[in-house]
Amino acid sequence: MPPSNDLAARGAGIELTDLTKRYGDFVAVDDVSLSIKAGEFITLLGPSGSGKTTTLNIIAGFLQPTSGQLTVDGSMIAATPPHQRDMGMVFQHYALFPHMTVAENIAFPLKQRKIPQSRRAELVQAALATVHLGEYGHRYPRELSGGQQQRVAVARAIVYSPRVLLMDEPLGALDKKLRDWLQLEIKRIHGELGTTFVYVTHDQDEALVLSDRIAVFNKGRIEQVGAPDELYERPATLFVARFLGESTILRGEITPDGIGVCARLLNAPDALPGGPGALVVRPERLAVRPADHLPDVGWNALPATVIGEIYLGSSRKLELKLPDGSSALVREQAGNLSDARRGDAVTMTWRVTDSVLLLDEPDVEAVLT
Ligand code: ATP
């Protein structure tokens, strides 16, 4: 759908090449390369301290990288100061000016850019309408709720039609219900504007809802970049499998003769000669059948015991214990529940193509069977 908003801008493409940021001996961002496409919504996702904010601040120009390159639409911008980068920024804490009205706050970046008064009023109104706060221009920030203040912060960041909008945990201070609603608002605004959005969060659900693509950060490096479904269905590392959604991880020894459980070989062909490996299966791809069930062709099966049941309304989670002592999580949809109960001996089964084989990671304690 073409952008339909008065503030629409042609999004810029951003290229990070071998970016590194050191603080003394500590490497906060470690050789990060990432191509952000013009107009896309990309999320930098990772745990606390993984280097997301540092990367965003390098893009914004608040920090200089120790080494590496940053280009916007093909031009190097290392020497361009933040206010000349044509980027808007929204932080977790709204950073509105308390002594200015909402309209004055939003007009502030237009004044800095010497936009004439009459045009300023039109743009402020367009920005307020975009965040659905058309009637609130005369209020002061203290007269607004947290969610409304954050929408004003978004309006102030988009009012001059920047080609890139950088957002650092913008919903982090809000309660869950408001956050869920504002996620949809941010997604709608992205669709209306055509601006490139770079969004930082540690919340995997938020990343899945919002993003065209997600870059998963771990210890200053990018582990994997891809569309939400790609990361969820085909995680490239155990870290990504665990960080994004729930997974059952079956550890073992990879045997070249093909005996034992099988997996779709996506990411780890080098693992085939042998050595520790892990199969990742999402809980909703696992099923529980009676203990004497024989798997069909193309299916794997393992004996298991049900050790826990959690009723969740629309689904039920079963925790199973496997023969090697490890546990597995199975999610059954309501309307499609098995008869299995706590204490039952069962067969856990799944399609070969629903599991991904990964190399075990050295910092993960391996439980080999
Ligand atoms: P969070 O979600 O907690 O903000 P993050 O992924 O955004 O985490 P960064 O803020 O990018 O992480 O920080 C990455 C690492 O760099 C952290 O370990 C942090 O302590 C370190 N770091 C950041 N700024 C400095 C600094 N000025 N001096 C030294 N270390 C720093």
Coordinates of N, CA and C and ligand atoms in Angstrom, one line a residue, residues 21-24 26-29 44-57 63 168-169 200-202 217 220, ligand 1:
K21 N 32.6 -1.3 18.3 CA 32.7 -0.3 19.3 C 33.3 -0.9 20.6
R22 N 34.5 -0.3 20.9 CA 35.2 -0.8 22.1 C 35.2 0.2 23.2
Y23 N 35.1 -0.2 24.4 CA 35.3 0.7 25.6 C 36.5 0.0 26.3
G24 N 37.7 0.6 26.1 CA 38.9 -0.1 26.7 C 39.0 -1.5 26.1
F26 N 36.8 -3.8 26.5 CA 35.4 -4.4 26.4 C 34.9 -4.1 25.0
V27 N 34.4 -5.1 24.3 CA 33.8 -4.9 23.0 C 32.3 -4.9 23.1
A28 N 31.7 -3.7 23.0 CA 30.2 -3.6 23.1 C 29.6 -4.0 21.8
V29 N 30.1 -3.6 20.7 CA 29.6 -4.0 19.4 C 30.8 -4.7 18.6
L44 N 16.2 -4.5 16.3 CA 17.4 -5.0 16.9 C 17.0 -5.7 18.2
L45 N 17.0 -7.0 18.3 CA 16.5 -7.7 19.4 C 17.6 -8.4 20.1
G46 N 17.6 -8.4 21.5 CA 18.6 -9.1 22.2 C 18.5 -8.9 23.7
P47 N 19.2 -9.6 24.5 CA 19.1 -9.4 25.9 C 19.8 -8.1 26.3
S48 N 19.6 -7.8 27.6 CA 20.3 -6.6 28.1 C 21.8 -6.7 27.9
G49 N 22.4 -5.6 27.4 CA 23.9 -5.6 27.3 C 24.4 -6.2 26.0
S50 N 23.5 -6.5 25.1 CA 24.0 -7.3 23.9 C 24.5 -6.3 22.8
G51 N 24.3 -5.0 23.0 CA 24.9 -4.1 22.0 C 23.9 -3.4 21.1
K52 N 22.6 -3.6 21.4 CA 21.5 -3.0 20.5 C 21.6 -1.4 20.6
T53 N 21.6 -0.9 21.8 CA 21.5 0.6 21.9 C 22.8 1.2 21.4
T54 N 23.9 0.6 21.6 CA 25.1 1.1 21.1 C 25.1 1.2 19.6
T55 N 24.6 0.1 19.0 CA 24.5 0.1 17.5 C 23.5 1.2 17.0
L56 N 22.4 1.4 17.7 CA 21.4 2.4 17.4 C 22.1 3.8 17.5
N57 N 22.8 4.0 18.6 CA 23.4 5.3 18.8 C 24.5 5.6 17.8
L63 N 27.2 8.3 18.9 CA 28.5 7.6 19.2 C 29.3 7.4 17.9
D168 N 14.2 3.5 20.6 CA 14.9 2.7 21.6 C 14.0 2.3 22.7
E169 N 13.5 1.1 22.7 CA 12.6 0.6 23.7 C 11.5 1.6 24.0
V200 N 14.7 -0.8 18.7 CA 15.4 -1.6 19.7 C 14.5 -2.2 20.7
T201 N 14.5 -3.5 21.0 CA 13.7 -4.0 22.1 C 14.4 -5.3 22.6
H202 N 14.1 -5.7 23.8 CA 14.5 -7.0 24.3 C 13.3 -7.9 24.4
F217 N 20.7 -9.9 18.5 CA 22.0 -9.6 19.0 C 22.3 -10.5 20.2
G220 N 27.2 -8.5 21.6 CA 27.8 -7.6 20.7 C 27.8 -8.0 19.2
Ligands
ATP1 P1 20.0 -2.7 27.2 O1 18.7 -3.4 26.7 O2 20.2 -3.1 28.7 O3 20.1 -1.3 27.0 P2 21.8 -3.1 25.0 O4 21.7 -4.4 24.2 O5 21.1 -2.0 24.4 O6 21.2 -3.4 26.5 P3 24.2 -1.6 25.1 O7 23.5 -0.4 25.8 O8 24.4 -1.4 23.7 O9 23.3 -2.9 25.3 O10 25.5 -1.9 25.9 C1 26.3 -3.0 25.4 C2 27.4 -3.2 26.4 O11 28.3 -2.1 26.4 C3 27.0 -3.3 27.8 O12 27.7 -4.4 28.5 C4 27.3 -2.0 28.4 O13 27.6 -2.1 29.8 C5 28.6 -1.6 27.7 N1 28.7 -0.1 27.6 C6 27.8 0.8 27.0 N2 28.3 2.0 27.1 C7 29.4 2.0 27.8 C8 30.4 3.0 28.2 N3 30.2 4.3 27.9 N4 31.5 2.5 28.8 C9 31.7 1.2 29.0 N5 30.9 0.2 28.7 C10 29.7 0.6 28.0

